[in-house]
mmCIF file of C-alpha atoms in Angstrom:
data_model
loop_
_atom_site.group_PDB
_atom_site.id
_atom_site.type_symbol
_atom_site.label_atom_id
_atom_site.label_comp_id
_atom_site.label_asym_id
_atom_site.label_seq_id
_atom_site.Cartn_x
_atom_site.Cartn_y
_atom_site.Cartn_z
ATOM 1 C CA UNK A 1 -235.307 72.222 60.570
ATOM 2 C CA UNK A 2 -235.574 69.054 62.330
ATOM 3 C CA UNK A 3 -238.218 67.857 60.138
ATOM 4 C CA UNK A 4 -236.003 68.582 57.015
ATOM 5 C CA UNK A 5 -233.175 66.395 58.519
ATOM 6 C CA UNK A 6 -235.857 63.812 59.110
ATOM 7 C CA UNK A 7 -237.263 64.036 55.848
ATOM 8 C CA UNK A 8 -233.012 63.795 54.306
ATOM 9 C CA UNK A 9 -232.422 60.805 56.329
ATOM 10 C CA UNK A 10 -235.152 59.089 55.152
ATOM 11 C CA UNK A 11 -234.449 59.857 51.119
ATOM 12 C CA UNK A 12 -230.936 58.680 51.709
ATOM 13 C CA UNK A 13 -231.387 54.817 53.631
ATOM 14 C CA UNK A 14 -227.682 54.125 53.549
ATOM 15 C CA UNK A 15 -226.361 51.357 55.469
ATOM 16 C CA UNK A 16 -224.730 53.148 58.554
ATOM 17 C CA UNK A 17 -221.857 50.649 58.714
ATOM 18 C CA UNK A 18 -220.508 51.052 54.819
ATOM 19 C CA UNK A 19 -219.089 55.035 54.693
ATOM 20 C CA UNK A 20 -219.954 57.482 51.720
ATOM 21 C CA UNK A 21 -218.042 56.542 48.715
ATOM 22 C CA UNK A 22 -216.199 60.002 48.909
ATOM 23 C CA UNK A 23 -215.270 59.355 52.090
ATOM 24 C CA UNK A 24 -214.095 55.739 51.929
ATOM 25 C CA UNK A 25 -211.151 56.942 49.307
ATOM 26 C CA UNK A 26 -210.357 60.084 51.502
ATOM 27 C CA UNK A 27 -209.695 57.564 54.714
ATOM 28 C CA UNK A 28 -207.988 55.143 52.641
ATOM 29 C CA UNK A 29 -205.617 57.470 51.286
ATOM 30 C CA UNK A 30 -204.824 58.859 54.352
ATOM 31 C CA UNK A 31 -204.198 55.420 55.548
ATOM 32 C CA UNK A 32 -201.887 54.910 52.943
ATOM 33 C CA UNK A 33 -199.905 58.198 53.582
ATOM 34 C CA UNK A 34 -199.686 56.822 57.172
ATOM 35 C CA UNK A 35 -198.739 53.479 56.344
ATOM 36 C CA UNK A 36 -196.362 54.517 53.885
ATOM 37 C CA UNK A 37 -194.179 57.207 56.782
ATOM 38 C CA UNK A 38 -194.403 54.490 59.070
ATOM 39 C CA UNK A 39 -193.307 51.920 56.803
ATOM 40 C CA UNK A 40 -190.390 54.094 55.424
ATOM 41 C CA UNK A 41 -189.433 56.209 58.114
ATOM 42 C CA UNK A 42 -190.452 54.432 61.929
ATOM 43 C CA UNK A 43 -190.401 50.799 61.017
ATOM 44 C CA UNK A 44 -186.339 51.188 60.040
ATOM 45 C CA UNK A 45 -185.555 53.245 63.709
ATOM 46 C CA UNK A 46 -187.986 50.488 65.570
ATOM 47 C CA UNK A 47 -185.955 47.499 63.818
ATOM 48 C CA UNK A 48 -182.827 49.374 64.344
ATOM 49 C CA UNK A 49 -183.425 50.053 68.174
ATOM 50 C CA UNK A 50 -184.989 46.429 68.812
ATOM 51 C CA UNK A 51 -181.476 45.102 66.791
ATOM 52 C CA UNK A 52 -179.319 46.973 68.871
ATOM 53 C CA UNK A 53 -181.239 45.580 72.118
ATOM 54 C CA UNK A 54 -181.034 41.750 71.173
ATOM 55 C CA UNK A 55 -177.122 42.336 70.249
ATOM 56 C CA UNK A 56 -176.741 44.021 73.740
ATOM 57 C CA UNK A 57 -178.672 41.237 75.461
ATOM 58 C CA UNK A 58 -176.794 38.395 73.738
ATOM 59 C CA UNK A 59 -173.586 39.952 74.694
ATOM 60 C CA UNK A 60 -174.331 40.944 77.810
ATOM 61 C CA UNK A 61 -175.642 36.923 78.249
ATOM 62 C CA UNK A 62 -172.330 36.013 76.413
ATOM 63 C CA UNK A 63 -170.080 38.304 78.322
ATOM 64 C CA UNK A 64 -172.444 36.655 81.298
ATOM 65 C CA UNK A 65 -171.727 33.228 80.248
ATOM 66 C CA UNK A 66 -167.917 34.097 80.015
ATOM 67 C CA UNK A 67 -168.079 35.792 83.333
ATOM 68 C CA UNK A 68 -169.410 32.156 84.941
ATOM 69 C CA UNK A 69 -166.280 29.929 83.245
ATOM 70 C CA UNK A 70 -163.709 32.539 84.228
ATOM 71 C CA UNK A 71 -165.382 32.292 87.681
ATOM 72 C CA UNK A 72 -165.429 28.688 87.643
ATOM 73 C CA UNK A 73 -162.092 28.429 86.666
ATOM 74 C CA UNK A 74 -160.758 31.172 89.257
ATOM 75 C CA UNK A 75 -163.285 29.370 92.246
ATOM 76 C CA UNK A 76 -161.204 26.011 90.720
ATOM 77 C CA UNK A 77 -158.140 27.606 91.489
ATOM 78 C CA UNK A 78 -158.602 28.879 95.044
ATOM 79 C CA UNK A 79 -160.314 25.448 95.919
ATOM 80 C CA UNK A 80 -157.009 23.962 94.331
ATOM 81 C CA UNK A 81 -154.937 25.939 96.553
ATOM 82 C CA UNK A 82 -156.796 25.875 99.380
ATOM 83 C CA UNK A 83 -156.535 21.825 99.243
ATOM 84 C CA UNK A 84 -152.685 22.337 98.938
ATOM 85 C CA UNK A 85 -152.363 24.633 101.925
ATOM 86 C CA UNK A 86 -154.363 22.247 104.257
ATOM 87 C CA UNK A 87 -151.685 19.676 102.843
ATOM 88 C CA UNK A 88 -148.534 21.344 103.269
ATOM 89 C CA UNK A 89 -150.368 22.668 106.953
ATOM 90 C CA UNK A 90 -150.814 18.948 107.574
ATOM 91 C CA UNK A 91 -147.644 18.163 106.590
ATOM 92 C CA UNK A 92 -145.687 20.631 108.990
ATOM 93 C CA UNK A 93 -147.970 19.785 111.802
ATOM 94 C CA UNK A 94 -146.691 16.295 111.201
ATOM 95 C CA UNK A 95 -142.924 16.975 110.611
ATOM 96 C CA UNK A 96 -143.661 19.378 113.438
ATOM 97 C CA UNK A 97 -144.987 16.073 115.677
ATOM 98 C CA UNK A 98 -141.904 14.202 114.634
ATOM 99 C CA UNK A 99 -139.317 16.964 115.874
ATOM 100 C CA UNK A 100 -141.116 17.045 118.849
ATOM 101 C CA UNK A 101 -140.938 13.333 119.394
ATOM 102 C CA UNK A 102 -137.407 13.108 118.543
ATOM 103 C CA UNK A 103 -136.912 15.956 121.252
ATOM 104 C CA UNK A 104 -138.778 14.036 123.893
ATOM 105 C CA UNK A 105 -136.553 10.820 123.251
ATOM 106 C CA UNK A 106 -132.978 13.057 123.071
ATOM 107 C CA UNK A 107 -133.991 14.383 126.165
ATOM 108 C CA UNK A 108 -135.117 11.482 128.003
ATOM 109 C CA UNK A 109 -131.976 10.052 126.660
ATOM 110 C CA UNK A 110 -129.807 12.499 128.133
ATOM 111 C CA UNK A 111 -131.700 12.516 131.224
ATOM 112 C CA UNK A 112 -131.235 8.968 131.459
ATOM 113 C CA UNK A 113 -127.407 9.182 130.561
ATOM 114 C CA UNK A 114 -127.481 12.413 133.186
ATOM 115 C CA UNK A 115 -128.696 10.138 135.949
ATOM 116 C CA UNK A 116 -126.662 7.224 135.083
ATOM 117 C CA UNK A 117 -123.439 9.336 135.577
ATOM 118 C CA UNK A 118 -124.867 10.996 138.559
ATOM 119 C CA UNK A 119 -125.544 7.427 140.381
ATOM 120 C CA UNK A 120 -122.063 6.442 139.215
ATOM 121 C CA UNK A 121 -120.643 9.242 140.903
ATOM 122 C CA UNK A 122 -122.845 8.720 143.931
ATOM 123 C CA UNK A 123 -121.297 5.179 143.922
ATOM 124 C CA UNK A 124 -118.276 5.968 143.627
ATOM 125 C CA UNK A 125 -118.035 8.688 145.558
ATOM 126 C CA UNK A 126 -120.243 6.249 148.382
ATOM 127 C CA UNK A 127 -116.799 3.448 148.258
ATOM 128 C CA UNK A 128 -114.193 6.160 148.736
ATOM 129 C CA UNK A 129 -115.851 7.395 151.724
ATOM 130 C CA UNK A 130 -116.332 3.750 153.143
ATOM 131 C CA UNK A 131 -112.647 3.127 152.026
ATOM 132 C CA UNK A 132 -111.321 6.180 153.592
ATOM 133 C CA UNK A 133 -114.049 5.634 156.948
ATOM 134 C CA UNK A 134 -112.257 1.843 157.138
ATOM 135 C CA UNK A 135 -109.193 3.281 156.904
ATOM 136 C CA UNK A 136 -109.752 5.945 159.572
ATOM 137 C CA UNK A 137 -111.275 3.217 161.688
ATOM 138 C CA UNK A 138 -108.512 1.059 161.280
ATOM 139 C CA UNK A 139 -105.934 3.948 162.391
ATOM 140 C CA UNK A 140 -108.084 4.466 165.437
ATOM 141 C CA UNK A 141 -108.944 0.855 166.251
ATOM 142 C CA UNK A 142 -105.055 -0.147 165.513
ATOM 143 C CA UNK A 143 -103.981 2.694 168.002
ATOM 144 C CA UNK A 144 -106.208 1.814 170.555
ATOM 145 C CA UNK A 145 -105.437 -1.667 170.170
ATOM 146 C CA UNK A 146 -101.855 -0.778 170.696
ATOM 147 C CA UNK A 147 -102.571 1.177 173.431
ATOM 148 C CA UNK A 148 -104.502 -1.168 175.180
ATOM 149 C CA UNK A 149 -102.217 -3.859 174.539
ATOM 150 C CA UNK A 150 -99.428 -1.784 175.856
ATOM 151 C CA UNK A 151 -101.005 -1.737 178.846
ATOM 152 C CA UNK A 152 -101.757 -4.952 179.349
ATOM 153 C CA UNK A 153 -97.953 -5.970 178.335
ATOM 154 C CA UNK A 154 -96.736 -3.235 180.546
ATOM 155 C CA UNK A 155 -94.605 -1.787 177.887
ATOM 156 C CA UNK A 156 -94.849 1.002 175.438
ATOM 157 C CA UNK A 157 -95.834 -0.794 172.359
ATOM 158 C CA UNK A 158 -94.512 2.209 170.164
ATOM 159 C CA UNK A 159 -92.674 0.482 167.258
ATOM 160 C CA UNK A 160 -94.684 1.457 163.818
ATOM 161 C CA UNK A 161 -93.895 -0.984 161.628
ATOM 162 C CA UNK A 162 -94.403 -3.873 164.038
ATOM 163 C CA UNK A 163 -97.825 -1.841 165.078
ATOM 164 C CA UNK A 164 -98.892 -1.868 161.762
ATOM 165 C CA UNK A 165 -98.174 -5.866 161.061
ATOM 166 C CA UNK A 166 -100.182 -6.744 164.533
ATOM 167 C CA UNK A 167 -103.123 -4.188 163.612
ATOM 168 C CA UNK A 168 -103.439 -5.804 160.168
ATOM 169 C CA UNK A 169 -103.263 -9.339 161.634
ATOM 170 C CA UNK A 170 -105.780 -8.480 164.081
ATOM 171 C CA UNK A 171 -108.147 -6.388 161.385
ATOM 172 C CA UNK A 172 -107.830 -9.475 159.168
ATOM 173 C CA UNK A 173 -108.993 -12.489 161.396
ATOM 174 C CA UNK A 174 -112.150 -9.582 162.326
ATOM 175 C CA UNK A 175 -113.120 -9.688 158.630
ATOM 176 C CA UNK A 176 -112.633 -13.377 158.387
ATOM 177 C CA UNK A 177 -114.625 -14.068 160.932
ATOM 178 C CA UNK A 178 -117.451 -11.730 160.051
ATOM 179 C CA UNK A 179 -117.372 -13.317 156.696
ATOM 180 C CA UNK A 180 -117.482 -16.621 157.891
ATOM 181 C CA UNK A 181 -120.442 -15.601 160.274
ATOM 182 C CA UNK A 182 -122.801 -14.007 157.165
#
C-alpha cells in the first residue's frame, strides 16, 4: 500500500504550493460566502458600534471641555469673591482702627477735661481753706492780742467793734511787712 501511494505521487508531480483545480474554486467560493455575511451582515454592527463609540467619546470630550469653562468660570467667581471679602475684611479692620482711635482721643480728652476740673476743684477748694484758716487765725490772734493788750493796759479791752479796727490795723502792718521782707 505504501508503495502504491509512492508510485501515485510520483505520476502526479504537482507543485505542492498551487491547490487542485477542484479545490481552488471550492475555497474560493467559500471565501466568497464568508466575505459576502461579513460584508453584509458584521461590517454594518462593527461600523455601527465603533460610530456610536467616537460620538460618545467626542461628547464625553465636549461635555469634558464644557465641564473645564463652567469650572473656570465658577473658580473665576469664588476667586472674585474671595478678593472682595479680603477687601471689605480690610476695610472694617480699618474703619474698625479708626473707631478705636477716635475712642482713645475722646477718652484721653475727657480724662484730660476730668483732671482739669478735678485740679480746679483742688484749687479752689485749697484757697477757701487758707481763707477760712486766715480767718480763724485772725479771730484767735485778734483775741489774744486783745487779751494781751488788756493786760498790759490794765483794762478789759472788750469793745468789738473797736477790737476789730485794732486787730485789722495790727494784721495789716504784719502783711505789709512780710511783703516788704520777700
Amino acid at each position: 500500500m505504501i508503495a502504491n501511494l509512492v508510485q501515485l505521487a510520483a505520476e502526479e508531480e504537482q507543485n505542492p504550493l498551487v491547490p487542485p483545480g477542484p479545490e481552488l474554486l471550492v475555497g474560493t467560493i467559500a471565501f466568497a460566502i464568508v466575505f459576502f455575511f461579513f460584508w453584509k451582515k458584521l461590517l454594518p454592527n462593527i461600523n455601527k458600534v465603533l460610530e456610536e463609540r467616537r460620538a460618545a467619546i467626542e461628547g464625553g470630550i465636549e461635555e469634558a471641555e464644557t465641564m473645564k469653562v463652567e469650572a473656570q468660570s465658577v473658580l473665576e467667581q469664588y476667586k472674585a469673591q474671595l478678593a472682595e471679602a479680603r477687601h471689605e475684611a480690610a476695610r472694617l479692620r480699618q474703619e474698625a482702627q479708626e473707631q478705636g482711635a477716635t475712642l482713645i482721643a475722646e477718652m484721653r480728652a475727657e480724662g484730660q477735661r476730668q483732671r482739669e476740673e478735678i485740679v480746679a476743684a483742688g484749687h479752689s477748694q485749697i484757697e477757701a481753706d487758707r481763707k477760712a484758716a486766715a480767718s480763724a487765725l485772725r479771730q484767735d490772734v485778734g483775741k489774744l492780742a486783745t487779751d494781751l493788750a488788756g493786760k498790759l493796759v490794765g483794762e478789759s479791752l472788750e469793745d468789738h467793734a473797736r477790737q476789730s479796727r485794732v486787730i485789722d490795723r495790727f494784721l495789716d502792718e504784719l502783711e505789709e511787712k512780710a511783703e516788704a521782707g520777700r
